[in-house]
């Protein structure tokens, strides 16, 4: 993609171009690997959507996802992404390629009301993909506001066999309260903790989160890891799972 052609669409342009984007399959799914830093093995990959507009170039999800969340397109996009992941996994299974679990981002708007989980299940069954190949990422902010509801959502995902990850842990204001009530399987440490210098007050906080997660028996994946120093530090405090530019950008 020629980056000189890149133009950032405003909200109206995003909405005006969306139907055509679905029709022409302009949305592509990228994968960013997650590593075990000690063994240097891939333990999974996160699916991240990209929009390649023929005229305006690549649009990043950080720009169009919020517009879709406020306009109702989000669920259609997330199911589209889920189907692309299923198609990718089906091809890999058929070719006998080694597969790692794929983390799939679910917006808070997907799970409030509607039939999102049923729709997901119908797609998964159509492609005949075992549930163990997926991890569902939900942001803690989607958990905020209705812990009761989210407990039920996570329970129903669990009863179907899905692994549930709490995304962006620590960036919201009530992470601990949510963690107390909602039994997630994996915590994704927000990349905000990787900014600034390693150690110091931030280090004490990360350290405590890792210890607490350990006591809960919940693995932690640190996001936004860009340097060896960060990875070494995380390893030294017991966090082996990392995702970030250090190993790979989304590809
Ligand atoms: P996220 O779920 O927290 O995803 C991680 C973001 O961090 C991605 O941005 C990824 O490219 C970026 N990243 C990964 N490693 C590094 C690093 O080492 N340094 C830095 N600075 N950044 C790193 P991306 O792809 O732009 O996605 C932004 C957000 O958009 C995601 O944040 C997620 O909340 C949302 N998103 C992306 N794809 C989907 C999707 O299919 N559905 C939904 N509902 N949301 C999505
Ligand atoms: Ca995520
Ligand atoms: Ca995240």
CSV table of C-alpha atoms and ligand atoms in Angstrom, one decimal:
chain,number,residue,atom,x,y,z
A,1,UNK,CA,0.0,0.0,0.0
A,2,UNK,CA,1.3,3.4,-1.0
A,3,UNK,CA,1.3,5.4,2.2
A,4,UNK,CA,1.5,8.7,0.4
A,5,UNK,CA,-2.1,8.1,-0.7
A,6,UNK,CA,-3.2,7.6,2.9
A,7,UNK,CA,-6.0,9.8,4.0
A,8,UNK,CA,-7.8,9.6,7.4
A,9,UNK,CA,-11.5,9.5,6.9
A,10,UNK,CA,-13.7,11.5,9.2
A,11,UNK,CA,-16.8,10.0,10.9
A,12,UNK,CA,-19.2,10.7,8.0
A,13,UNK,CA,-16.8,9.4,5.4
A,14,UNK,CA,-16.3,6.3,7.4
A,15,UNK,CA,-20.0,5.7,7.6
A,16,UNK,CA,-20.6,6.6,3.9
A,17,UNK,CA,-17.9,4.1,2.8
A,18,UNK,CA,-18.9,1.2,5.0
A,19,UNK,CA,-21.5,-0.7,3.0
A,20,UNK,CA,-19.2,-0.8,0.0
A,21,UNK,CA,-16.3,-1.9,2.2
A,22,UNK,CA,-18.3,-4.9,3.3
A,23,UNK,CA,-19.4,-5.6,-0.3
A,24,UNK,CA,-15.9,-5.4,-1.7
A,25,UNK,CA,-14.2,-7.1,1.3
A,26,UNK,CA,-12.0,-4.2,2.0
A,27,UNK,CA,-11.5,-5.3,5.6
A,28,UNK,CA,-8.6,-7.6,6.2
A,29,UNK,CA,-7.7,-9.6,9.3
A,30,UNK,CA,-4.1,-9.4,10.5
A,31,UNK,CA,-2.6,-11.6,13.2
A,32,UNK,CA,-0.1,-10.6,15.9
A,33,UNK,CA,1.7,-13.5,17.5
A,34,UNK,CA,1.9,-13.9,21.3
A,35,UNK,CA,5.1,-15.5,22.6
A,36,UNK,CA,6.4,-17.4,25.6
A,37,UNK,CA,9.6,-15.3,26.1
A,38,UNK,CA,11.4,-18.2,27.9
A,39,UNK,CA,10.8,-20.9,25.4
A,40,UNK,CA,10.5,-18.4,22.4
A,41,UNK,CA,7.5,-20.4,21.2
A,42,UNK,CA,4.3,-18.9,19.8
A,43,UNK,CA,1.4,-19.5,22.2
A,44,UNK,CA,-1.3,-17.7,20.2
A,45,UNK,CA,-2.1,-14.8,18.0
A,46,UNK,CA,-4.5,-11.9,18.2
A,47,UNK,CA,-6.7,-11.1,15.2
A,48,UNK,CA,-6.7,-7.3,14.4
A,49,UNK,CA,-8.8,-5.9,11.7
A,50,UNK,CA,-7.5,-3.4,9.0
A,51,UNK,CA,-9.5,-1.5,6.5
A,52,UNK,CA,-7.8,-1.0,3.1
A,53,UNK,CA,-9.8,1.7,1.3
A,54,UNK,CA,-9.0,1.7,-2.5
A,55,UNK,CA,-8.7,5.5,-2.5
A,56,UNK,CA,-7.9,6.5,1.1
A,57,UNK,CA,-5.4,3.8,2.0
A,58,UNK,CA,-5.2,1.9,5.3
A,59,UNK,CA,-7.5,3.0,8.1
A,60,UNK,CA,-6.7,1.8,11.6
A,61,UNK,CA,-9.3,0.2,13.8
A,62,UNK,CA,-8.5,2.7,16.5
A,63,UNK,CA,-10.3,5.2,14.2
A,64,UNK,CA,-13.2,3.4,12.7
A,65,UNK,CA,-14.1,0.9,15.6
A,66,UNK,CA,-15.4,3.7,17.8
A,67,UNK,CA,-17.5,5.0,14.9
A,68,UNK,CA,-18.9,1.5,14.4
A,69,UNK,CA,-19.6,1.1,18.1
A,70,UNK,CA,-21.7,4.2,18.1
A,71,UNK,CA,-23.5,3.4,14.9
A,72,UNK,CA,-24.4,-0.3,15.2
A,73,UNK,CA,-22.0,-1.6,12.6
A,74,UNK,CA,-19.7,-3.1,15.1
A,75,UNK,CA,-21.4,-6.4,15.5
A,76,UNK,CA,-21.6,-6.9,11.8
A,77,UNK,CA,-17.9,-6.2,11.5
A,78,UNK,CA,-17.0,-8.5,14.4
A,79,UNK,CA,-18.9,-11.4,13.0
A,80,UNK,CA,-17.3,-10.7,9.6
A,81,UNK,CA,-13.9,-10.9,11.3
A,82,UNK,CA,-14.9,-14.0,13.2
A,83,UNK,CA,-15.9,-15.7,9.9
A,84,UNK,CA,-12.5,-14.7,8.3
A,85,UNK,CA,-10.7,-16.3,11.2
A,86,UNK,CA,-12.8,-19.4,10.9
A,87,UNK,CA,-12.0,-19.6,7.1
A,88,UNK,CA,-8.3,-19.1,7.8
A,89,UNK,CA,-8.4,-21.9,10.5
A,90,UNK,CA,-10.3,-24.3,8.2
A,91,UNK,CA,-7.7,-23.8,5.5
A,92,UNK,CA,-4.9,-24.4,8.0
A,93,UNK,CA,-6.5,-27.5,9.4
A,94,UNK,CA,-7.1,-28.9,5.9
A,95,UNK,CA,-3.4,-28.2,5.0
A,96,UNK,CA,-2.3,-29.8,8.2
A,97,UNK,CA,-0.5,-26.7,9.3
A,98,UNK,CA,0.3,-26.3,13.0
A,99,UNK,CA,-2.3,-24.0,14.6
A,100,UNK,CA,-2.2,-21.8,17.7
A,101,UNK,CA,-5.3,-20.4,19.4
A,102,UNK,CA,-6.6,-17.1,17.9
A,103,UNK,CA,-7.7,-14.3,20.2
A,104,UNK,CA,-10.7,-12.5,18.9
A,105,UNK,CA,-11.8,-9.0,20.0
A,106,UNK,CA,-15.4,-8.8,21.1
A,107,UNK,CA,-16.9,-5.3,21.6
A,108,UNK,CA,-19.0,-4.5,24.6
A,109,UNK,CA,-21.8,-3.7,22.1
A,110,UNK,CA,-21.7,-7.2,20.7
A,111,UNK,CA,-22.7,-8.9,23.9
A,112,UNK,CA,-25.3,-6.5,25.2
A,113,UNK,CA,-28.6,-7.8,23.9
A,114,UNK,CA,-28.8,-9.6,20.5
A,115,UNK,CA,-27.7,-13.0,19.6
A,116,UNK,CA,-24.0,-12.5,19.2
A,117,UNK,CA,-22.9,-15.7,20.9
A,118,UNK,CA,-25.5,-17.8,18.9
A,119,UNK,CA,-24.4,-16.1,15.7
A,120,UNK,CA,-20.7,-16.8,16.5
A,121,UNK,CA,-21.5,-20.4,17.2
A,122,UNK,CA,-23.4,-20.9,14.0
A,123,UNK,CA,-20.4,-19.6,12.0
A,124,UNK,CA,-17.9,-21.7,14.0
A,125,UNK,CA,-20.0,-24.8,13.4
A,126,UNK,CA,-20.4,-24.1,9.7
A,127,UNK,CA,-16.6,-24.1,9.4
A,128,UNK,CA,-16.4,-27.0,11.8
A,129,UNK,CA,-13.6,-25.4,14.0
A,130,UNK,CA,-13.1,-26.8,17.5
A,131,UNK,CA,-13.8,-24.2,20.2
A,132,UNK,CA,-10.4,-24.7,21.7
A,133,UNK,CA,-8.8,-22.7,18.8
A,134,UNK,CA,-10.4,-19.5,20.1
A,135,UNK,CA,-9.9,-17.0,22.9
A,136,UNK,CA,-12.4,-14.3,23.4
A,137,UNK,CA,-11.0,-10.9,24.3
A,138,UNK,CA,-13.3,-8.6,26.2
A,139,UNK,CA,-12.2,-5.2,27.5
A,140,UNK,CA,-12.6,-4.5,31.1
A,141,UNK,CA,-14.6,-1.4,30.2
A,142,UNK,CA,-17.1,-3.7,28.6
A,143,UNK,CA,-17.3,-5.5,31.8
A,144,UNK,CA,-17.8,-2.3,33.8
A,145,UNK,CA,-21.3,-1.2,34.5
A,146,UNK,CA,-22.9,-4.5,34.8
A,147,UNK,CA,-20.9,-7.2,36.4
A,148,UNK,CA,-23.9,-9.3,36.8
A,149,UNK,CA,-24.5,-9.4,33.1
A,150,UNK,CA,-20.9,-10.0,32.3
A,151,UNK,CA,-20.7,-12.9,34.8
A,152,UNK,CA,-23.5,-14.5,32.8
A,153,UNK,CA,-21.8,-13.8,29.4
A,154,UNK,CA,-18.5,-15.2,30.6
A,155,UNK,CA,-20.3,-18.2,32.1
A,156,UNK,CA,-22.1,-18.9,28.8
A,157,UNK,CA,-18.9,-18.6,26.9
A,158,UNK,CA,-17.2,-21.0,29.3
A,159,UNK,CA,-20.1,-23.5,29.1
A,160,UNK,CA,-19.5,-23.5,25.3
A,161,UNK,CA,-15.8,-24.1,25.9
A,162,UNK,CA,-14.3,-20.7,25.1
A,163,UNK,CA,-11.3,-19.3,26.9
A,164,UNK,CA,-12.0,-15.7,27.9
A,165,UNK,CA,-9.4,-13.0,28.2
A,166,UNK,CA,-9.7,-9.6,30.0
A,167,UNK,CA,-8.3,-7.1,27.5
A,168,UNK,CA,-6.5,-3.8,28.5
A,169,UNK,CA,-6.3,-4.8,32.1
A,170,UNK,CA,-5.4,-1.8,34.3
A,171,UNK,CA,-6.4,0.9,31.9
A,172,UNK,CA,-9.9,1.3,33.2
A,173,UNK,CA,-11.0,2.5,36.6
A,174,UNK,CA,-12.5,-0.6,38.1
A,175,UNK,CA,-10.3,-3.4,36.9
A,176,UNK,CA,-9.9,-5.0,40.3
A,177,UNK,CA,-13.6,-4.9,41.1
A,178,UNK,CA,-14.3,-6.6,37.8
A,179,UNK,CA,-11.6,-9.2,38.3
A,180,UNK,CA,-13.1,-10.0,41.7
A,181,UNK,CA,-16.5,-10.9,40.1
A,182,UNK,CA,-15.8,-12.1,36.6
A,183,UNK,CA,-13.8,-15.4,36.2
A,184,UNK,CA,-11.7,-14.7,33.2
A,185,UNK,CA,-9.1,-17.2,32.2
A,186,UNK,CA,-6.3,-14.8,31.0
A,187,UNK,CA,-5.4,-11.3,31.8
A,188,UNK,CA,-4.0,-9.0,29.1
A,189,UNK,CA,-1.9,-6.3,30.8
A,190,UNK,CA,-2.6,-3.0,29.1
A,191,UNK,CA,0.3,-1.6,27.1
A,192,UNK,CA,0.2,1.6,29.1
A,193,UNK,CA,2.3,-0.1,31.7
A,194,UNK,CA,5.1,-0.5,29.1
A,195,UNK,CA,5.4,3.2,28.5
A,196,UNK,CA,8.0,5.2,30.4
A,197,UNK,CA,11.0,3.9,32.2
A,198,UNK,CA,11.1,0.3,33.4
A,199,UNK,CA,10.8,-0.3,37.1
A,200,UNK,CA,10.0,2.5,39.5
A,201,UNK,CA,6.4,3.0,40.7
A,202,UNK,CA,5.1,1.4,37.5
A,203,UNK,CA,7.3,-1.6,38.1
A,204,UNK,CA,5.8,-2.1,41.6
A,205,UNK,CA,2.3,-2.0,40.2
A,206,UNK,CA,3.1,-4.5,37.4
A,207,UNK,CA,4.8,-6.7,39.9
A,208,UNK,CA,1.8,-6.7,42.2
A,209,UNK,CA,-0.6,-7.4,39.2
A,210,UNK,CA,1.6,-10.4,38.2
A,211,UNK,CA,1.7,-11.7,41.8
A,212,UNK,CA,-2.1,-11.3,42.2
A,213,UNK,CA,-2.8,-13.0,38.9
A,214,UNK,CA,-0.5,-15.8,40.0
A,215,UNK,CA,-2.4,-16.2,43.3
A,216,UNK,CA,-5.6,-16.3,41.2
A,217,UNK,CA,-4.0,-18.9,38.9
A,218,UNK,CA,-4.7,-16.6,35.9
A,219,UNK,CA,-1.9,-16.3,33.3
A,220,UNK,CA,-1.0,-12.8,32.2
A,221,UNK,CA,0.0,-11.7,28.6
A,222,UNK,CA,1.8,-8.3,28.6
A,223,UNK,CA,0.9,-6.2,25.6
A,224,UNK,CA,2.9,-3.6,23.7
A,225,UNK,CA,6.3,-5.1,24.5
A,226,UNK,CA,8.8,-3.3,22.2
A,227,UNK,CA,12.2,-3.9,23.8
A,228,UNK,CA,14.3,-6.7,25.1
A,229,UNK,CA,14.7,-4.8,28.4
A,230,UNK,CA,10.9,-4.8,28.9
A,231,UNK,CA,10.7,-8.5,28.1
A,232,UNK,CA,13.6,-9.3,30.4
A,233,UNK,CA,12.0,-7.3,33.2
A,234,UNK,CA,8.7,-9.0,32.7
A,235,UNK,CA,10.3,-12.4,32.8
A,236,UNK,CA,12.2,-11.5,36.0
A,237,UNK,CA,8.9,-10.8,37.8
A,238,UNK,CA,7.3,-13.9,36.5
A,239,UNK,CA,5.4,-12.8,33.3
A,240,UNK,CA,6.6,-14.9,30.4
A,241,UNK,CA,3.8,-14.3,27.9
A,242,UNK,CA,4.3,-11.2,25.7
A,243,UNK,CA,2.8,-9.6,22.7
A,244,UNK,CA,4.3,-6.6,20.9
A,245,UNK,CA,6.6,-5.2,18.2
A,246,UNK,CA,9.6,-6.8,19.9
A,247,UNK,CA,8.6,-10.1,18.2
A,248,UNK,CA,6.2,-9.0,15.5
A,249,UNK,CA,3.8,-6.3,14.3
A,250,UNK,CA,0.4,-7.6,13.2
A,251,UNK,CA,1.0,-9.4,9.9
B,1,LIG,P1,-6.1,-3.9,21.3
B,1,LIG,O1,-7.1,-5.0,21.3
B,1,LIG,O2,-5.6,-3.5,22.6
B,1,LIG,O3,-5.0,-4.4,20.3
B,1,LIG,C1,-3.7,-4.1,20.5
B,1,LIG,C2,-3.2,-2.9,19.7
B,1,LIG,O4,-1.9,-2.6,20.0
B,1,LIG,C3,-3.2,-3.1,18.2
B,1,LIG,O5,-3.6,-1.9,17.6
B,1,LIG,C4,-1.8,-3.5,17.9
B,1,LIG,O6,-1.4,-3.3,16.5
B,1,LIG,C5,-1.1,-2.6,18.8
B,1,LIG,N1,0.2,-3.0,19.2
B,1,LIG,C6,0.7,-4.3,19.3
B,1,LIG,N2,1.9,-4.4,19.7
B,1,LIG,C7,2.3,-3.1,19.9
B,1,LIG,C8,3.6,-2.5,20.4
B,1,LIG,O7,4.6,-3.1,20.7
B,1,LIG,N3,3.6,-1.1,20.5
B,1,LIG,C9,2.5,-0.3,20.2
B,1,LIG,N4,2.7,1.0,20.3
B,1,LIG,N5,1.4,-0.9,19.7
B,1,LIG,C10,1.3,-2.2,19.6
B,1,LIG,P2,-4.7,-1.8,16.4
B,1,LIG,O8,-4.5,-3.0,15.5
B,1,LIG,O9,-4.5,-0.5,15.8
B,1,LIG,O10,-6.0,-2.0,17.1
B,1,LIG,C11,-6.5,-1.0,18.0
B,1,LIG,C12,-7.7,-1.4,18.8
B,1,LIG,O11,-8.8,-1.6,17.9
B,1,LIG,C13,-7.5,-2.8,19.4
B,1,LIG,O12,-6.8,-2.6,20.6
B,1,LIG,C14,-8.9,-3.2,19.6
B,1,LIG,O13,-9.5,-2.7,20.8
B,1,LIG,C15,-9.6,-2.7,18.4
B,1,LIG,N6,-9.8,-3.7,17.4
B,1,LIG,C16,-8.9,-4.2,16.5
B,1,LIG,N7,-9.5,-5.2,15.7
B,1,LIG,C17,-10.7,-5.3,16.2
B,1,LIG,C18,-11.8,-6.2,15.9
B,1,LIG,O14,-11.8,-7.0,14.9
B,1,LIG,N8,-13.0,-6.0,16.6
B,1,LIG,C19,-13.1,-5.1,17.6
B,1,LIG,N9,-14.3,-5.1,18.3
B,1,LIG,N10,-12.1,-4.3,18.0
B,1,LIG,C20,-10.9,-4.4,17.3
B,2,LIG,CA1,-7.4,-7.0,22.1
B,3,LIG,CA1,-5.3,-4.7,24.5
